Short mmCIF file of C-alpha atoms in Angstrom, two decimals:
data_model
loop_
_atom_site.label_atom_id
_atom_site.label_comp_id
_atom_site.label_asym_id
_atom_site.label_seq_id
_atom_site.Cartn_x
_atom_site.Cartn_y
_atom_site.Cartn_z
CA ASN A 30 -81.74 60.73 -115.60
CA ALA A 31 -79.47 58.34 -117.33
CA GLY A 32 -75.75 59.89 -116.67
CA VAL A 33 -73.60 57.86 -117.66
CA THR A 34 -73.87 54.80 -119.67
CA GLN A 35 -71.08 51.83 -120.37
CA THR A 36 -72.55 48.52 -122.24
CA PRO A 37 -72.23 45.45 -121.71
CA LYS A 38 -72.08 45.12 -117.95
CA PHE A 39 -69.72 42.06 -118.02
CA ARG A 40 -68.03 40.52 -120.99
CA ILE A 41 -65.61 37.30 -120.92
CA LEU A 42 -63.46 37.06 -123.81
CA LYS A 43 -60.54 34.87 -125.24
CA ILE A 44 -57.22 35.58 -125.40
CA GLY A 45 -56.78 37.65 -128.79
CA GLN A 46 -59.97 38.45 -129.37
CA SER A 47 -61.43 41.86 -129.65
CA MET A 48 -64.03 44.52 -128.43
CA THR A 49 -65.09 48.32 -127.69
CA LEU A 50 -66.30 48.84 -124.66
CA GLN A 51 -69.37 50.97 -125.30
CA CYS A 52 -69.47 54.64 -122.92
CA THR A 53 -72.65 57.58 -123.51
CA GLN A 54 -73.44 60.52 -121.15
CA ASP A 55 -76.26 62.54 -121.37
CA MET A 56 -75.15 65.36 -120.10
CA ASN A 57 -73.37 67.51 -122.69
CA HIS A 58 -70.08 67.23 -120.22
CA ASN A 59 -66.52 68.22 -121.93
CA TYR A 60 -64.44 66.00 -120.76
CA MET A 61 -64.69 62.12 -120.60
CA TYR A 62 -62.21 59.23 -119.36
CA TRP A 63 -62.04 55.57 -119.52
CA TYR A 64 -60.04 54.16 -115.76
CA ARG A 65 -59.94 50.58 -115.13
CA GLN A 66 -59.64 49.05 -111.33
CA ASP A 67 -57.93 45.85 -110.24
CA PRO A 68 -58.51 44.79 -106.86
CA GLY A 69 -57.26 46.25 -103.79
CA MET A 70 -55.39 49.19 -106.44
CA GLY A 71 -56.25 52.64 -107.27
CA LEU A 72 -57.88 53.33 -110.52
CA LYS A 73 -55.72 53.93 -113.08
CA LEU A 74 -56.38 56.38 -115.88
CA ILE A 75 -56.64 54.64 -119.54
CA TYR A 76 -57.80 57.39 -122.01
CA TYR A 77 -59.29 61.27 -122.04
CA SER A 78 -60.54 63.78 -124.08
CA VAL A 79 -61.44 66.98 -123.27
CA GLY A 80 -63.83 67.65 -126.41
CA ALA A 81 -64.91 66.25 -129.44
CA GLY A 82 -62.51 64.94 -131.98
CA ILE A 83 -59.61 65.46 -128.90
CA THR A 84 -57.98 62.09 -127.05
CA ASP A 85 -55.24 61.74 -125.09
CA LYS A 86 -53.46 59.08 -123.61
CA GLY A 87 -53.32 58.22 -119.66
CA GLU A 88 -51.45 56.18 -117.09
CA VAL A 89 -52.09 53.12 -118.97
CA PRO A 90 -52.46 53.53 -121.97
CA ASN A 91 -50.39 50.18 -123.83
CA GLY A 92 -53.50 47.90 -125.60
CA TYR A 93 -56.23 50.31 -125.58
CA ASN A 94 -57.53 53.22 -127.68
CA VAL A 95 -60.78 55.65 -128.08
CA SER A 96 -62.29 57.76 -130.24
CA ARG A 97 -64.73 61.35 -129.53
CA SER A 98 -66.62 60.82 -132.74
CA THR A 99 -69.49 62.79 -130.75
CA THR A 100 -69.78 64.84 -127.24
CA GLU A 101 -71.63 61.74 -126.24
CA ASP A 102 -70.28 58.65 -127.03
CA PHE A 103 -66.10 57.90 -125.52
CA PRO A 104 -65.93 53.73 -127.11
CA LEU A 105 -62.72 51.70 -125.41
CA ARG A 106 -61.64 49.47 -128.09
CA LEU A 107 -59.70 46.62 -126.78
CA GLU A 108 -57.58 44.54 -129.43
CA LEU A 109 -55.37 41.39 -129.29
CA ALA A 110 -56.63 41.09 -125.49
CA ALA A 111 -54.34 39.65 -122.85
CA PRO A 112 -55.19 37.84 -119.15
CA SER A 113 -53.33 41.29 -117.64
CA GLN A 114 -56.88 42.86 -119.27
CA THR A 115 -59.13 41.17 -117.14
CA SER A 116 -60.07 44.19 -114.82
CA VAL A 117 -63.16 46.15 -114.07
CA TYR A 118 -64.17 49.31 -116.59
CA PHE A 119 -64.99 52.85 -115.02
CA CYS A 120 -65.87 55.47 -118.33
CA ALA A 121 -66.50 58.85 -116.64
CA SER A 122 -67.37 62.30 -117.35
CA SER A 123 -66.88 65.78 -116.08
CA GLN A 124 -68.25 69.01 -117.23
CA GLN A 125 -64.77 70.72 -116.64
CA GLU A 126 -61.59 69.43 -115.39
CA ASN A 127 -62.10 70.74 -111.75
CA GLN A 128 -65.36 69.88 -111.16
CA PRO A 129 -66.74 66.37 -110.01
CA GLN A 130 -66.07 62.96 -112.65
CA HIS A 131 -70.10 61.25 -113.26
CA PHE A 132 -69.66 57.38 -113.75
CA GLY A 133 -70.84 54.26 -115.24
CA ASP A 134 -71.64 51.51 -114.00
CA GLY A 135 -68.80 49.84 -115.39
CA THR A 136 -67.40 46.89 -117.65
CA ARG A 137 -66.34 43.75 -115.91
CA LEU A 138 -63.89 42.28 -117.97
CA SER A 139 -62.50 38.77 -117.99
CA ILE A 140 -59.48 37.42 -120.71
CA LEU A 141 -59.20 33.72 -120.33
CA GLY B 11 -43.35 61.32 -108.10
CA GLN B 12 -46.86 61.10 -106.99
CA ASN B 13 -48.78 58.44 -104.32
CA ILE B 14 -51.93 58.26 -102.03
CA ASP B 15 -51.30 56.94 -98.26
CA GLN B 16 -54.60 56.10 -96.89
CA PRO B 17 -55.48 53.19 -93.93
CA THR B 18 -56.85 49.72 -96.01
CA GLU B 19 -59.26 49.39 -93.98
CA MET B 20 -61.39 51.05 -90.46
CA THR B 21 -63.79 49.27 -88.37
CA ALA B 22 -66.55 51.70 -86.25
CA THR B 23 -69.43 51.45 -84.47
CA GLU B 24 -72.81 52.69 -85.38
CA GLY B 25 -74.19 56.16 -83.98
CA ALA B 26 -69.99 56.59 -83.87
CA ILE B 27 -67.87 58.94 -85.85
CA VAL B 28 -65.02 57.91 -88.49
CA GLN B 29 -61.89 60.11 -88.82
CA ILE B 30 -60.36 58.50 -92.44
CA ASN B 31 -56.91 60.04 -92.98
CA CYS B 32 -55.40 60.92 -96.78
CA THR B 33 -51.76 62.23 -97.26
CA TYR B 34 -50.26 62.79 -100.61
CA GLN B 35 -47.28 63.95 -102.53
CA THR B 36 -48.03 65.49 -106.43
CA SER B 37 -47.19 67.65 -108.46
CA GLY B 38 -48.71 70.67 -108.23
CA PHE B 39 -51.97 70.68 -106.63
CA ASN B 40 -55.17 71.42 -108.01
CA GLY B 41 -57.83 70.58 -105.23
CA LEU B 42 -58.77 67.04 -103.45
CA PHE B 43 -61.86 64.73 -104.34
CA TRP B 44 -63.30 62.16 -101.62
CA TYR B 45 -65.75 59.44 -102.97
CA GLN B 46 -67.13 56.76 -102.24
CA GLN B 47 -67.61 53.34 -103.22
CA HIS B 48 -69.45 50.52 -102.46
CA ALA B 49 -68.58 46.98 -102.96
CA GLY B 50 -68.87 46.26 -107.11
CA GLU B 51 -70.78 50.01 -107.59
CA ALA B 52 -69.07 52.90 -109.41
CA PRO B 53 -67.31 55.24 -107.20
CA THR B 54 -70.09 58.90 -106.52
CA PHE B 55 -68.87 62.21 -105.58
CA LEU B 56 -68.52 63.03 -101.91
CA SER B 57 -66.59 66.33 -101.49
CA TYR B 58 -63.80 68.72 -103.35
CA ASN B 59 -61.45 70.57 -100.98
CA VAL B 60 -59.12 73.13 -103.22
CA LEU B 61 -58.48 75.69 -99.89
CA ASP B 62 -57.75 75.32 -96.75
CA GLY B 63 -59.93 74.24 -94.46
CA LEU B 64 -63.32 71.65 -93.23
CA GLU B 65 -66.23 71.83 -95.67
CA GLU B 66 -69.19 70.47 -93.75
CA LYS B 67 -72.02 68.42 -95.85
CA GLY B 68 -74.61 67.09 -93.41
CA ARG B 69 -73.08 64.12 -91.81
CA PHE B 70 -70.22 64.20 -93.98
CA SER B 71 -66.77 66.95 -93.70
CA SER B 72 -63.36 66.82 -95.47
CA PHE B 73 -60.67 68.88 -94.81
CA LEU B 74 -57.52 70.28 -96.34
CA SER B 75 -54.07 71.17 -95.28
CA ARG B 76 -51.82 72.09 -98.76
CA SER B 77 -48.66 72.65 -96.82
CA LYS B 78 -49.36 69.84 -95.00
CA GLY B 79 -50.24 67.47 -97.78
CA TYR B 80 -52.87 66.62 -95.28
CA SER B 81 -56.87 65.78 -95.69
CA TYR B 82 -59.10 64.12 -93.40
CA LEU B 83 -62.99 62.90 -94.44
CA LEU B 84 -64.82 63.25 -91.32
CA LEU B 85 -67.83 60.69 -90.93
CA LYS B 86 -70.68 61.50 -87.89
CA GLU B 87 -73.67 59.16 -86.95
CA LEU B 88 -72.37 56.16 -88.61
CA GLN B 89 -75.32 54.03 -90.17
CA MET B 90 -75.02 50.72 -91.57
CA LYS B 91 -75.23 52.29 -95.37
CA ASP B 92 -71.96 53.95 -94.81
CA SER B 93 -69.66 50.54 -94.95
CA ALA B 94 -67.41 51.23 -98.38
CA SER B 95 -64.74 52.24 -99.72
CA TYR B 96 -63.28 55.53 -99.54
CA LEU B 97 -61.01 57.20 -102.05
CA CYS B 98 -59.21 59.97 -101.67
CA ALA B 99 -58.07 61.85 -104.96
CA PRO B 100 -55.97 64.57 -104.95
CA MET B 101 -55.54 66.54 -109.01
CA ASP B 102 -52.51 67.05 -109.81
CA SER B 103 -51.17 70.69 -112.12
CA ASN B 104 -52.30 68.57 -115.45
CA TYR B 105 -55.91 68.45 -113.53
CA GLN B 106 -55.11 65.02 -113.88
CA LEU B 107 -56.01 63.06 -110.61
CA ILE B 108 -54.74 60.52 -109.02
CA TRP B 109 -56.47 57.22 -106.85
CA GLY B 110 -55.10 56.34 -103.82
CA ALA B 111 -56.07 52.73 -103.05
CA GLY B 112 -58.81 53.71 -100.32
CA THR B 113 -59.47 52.98 -96.97
CA LYS B 114 -62.40 50.20 -96.60
CA LEU B 115 -64.36 51.15 -93.94
CA ILE B 116 -66.71 48.39 -92.31
CA ILE B 117 -69.66 49.63 -89.66
CA LYS B 118 -70.65 47.06 -86.66
CA PRO B 119 -73.91 47.74 -85.30
#
């Protein structure tokens, strides 16, 4: 009963490095989302996908890229990491757009 | 613009009842979600309202008034494990959730 799985759980990057945050779900959900959550702030949508092969920008897409080659996987790529990208990143999925989103445990990322 | 207004923090006593209010302004409306988020953990789904009125689910109830742009989450028989942040998230015309910063609820014995 895995649900949404994110790896890694923690990561420290140096400025200018790149990395990929992994997200996979085993619920056969069509919709997948990437959010970031900064202390004391609401979740901000980075990118989302309505199905394999389709991705769209959210509210804060700059500095990130995504792909959705399969229904299960929705990796988030950070190129040229910047201190402003220090945050907690959550991946979520839902069966339809107006149904509850199920969240992974998050990735805590620090850029130093 | 789109915005959410919730109290930043509330304190209540174990066994009591607490009501967490949320007012919102969105471009279109496709329902409102409430999520619970314990410190250091992921949000988990509590309730969804799309029509006006009260939805009851065990100790938790959620109310919606679309004309007033207002919702509340009612927690009864509070337990220590209910100490968490409660996130109000209306869905706009593009089916995107607009997330507030949440209300941190502190339960005291």
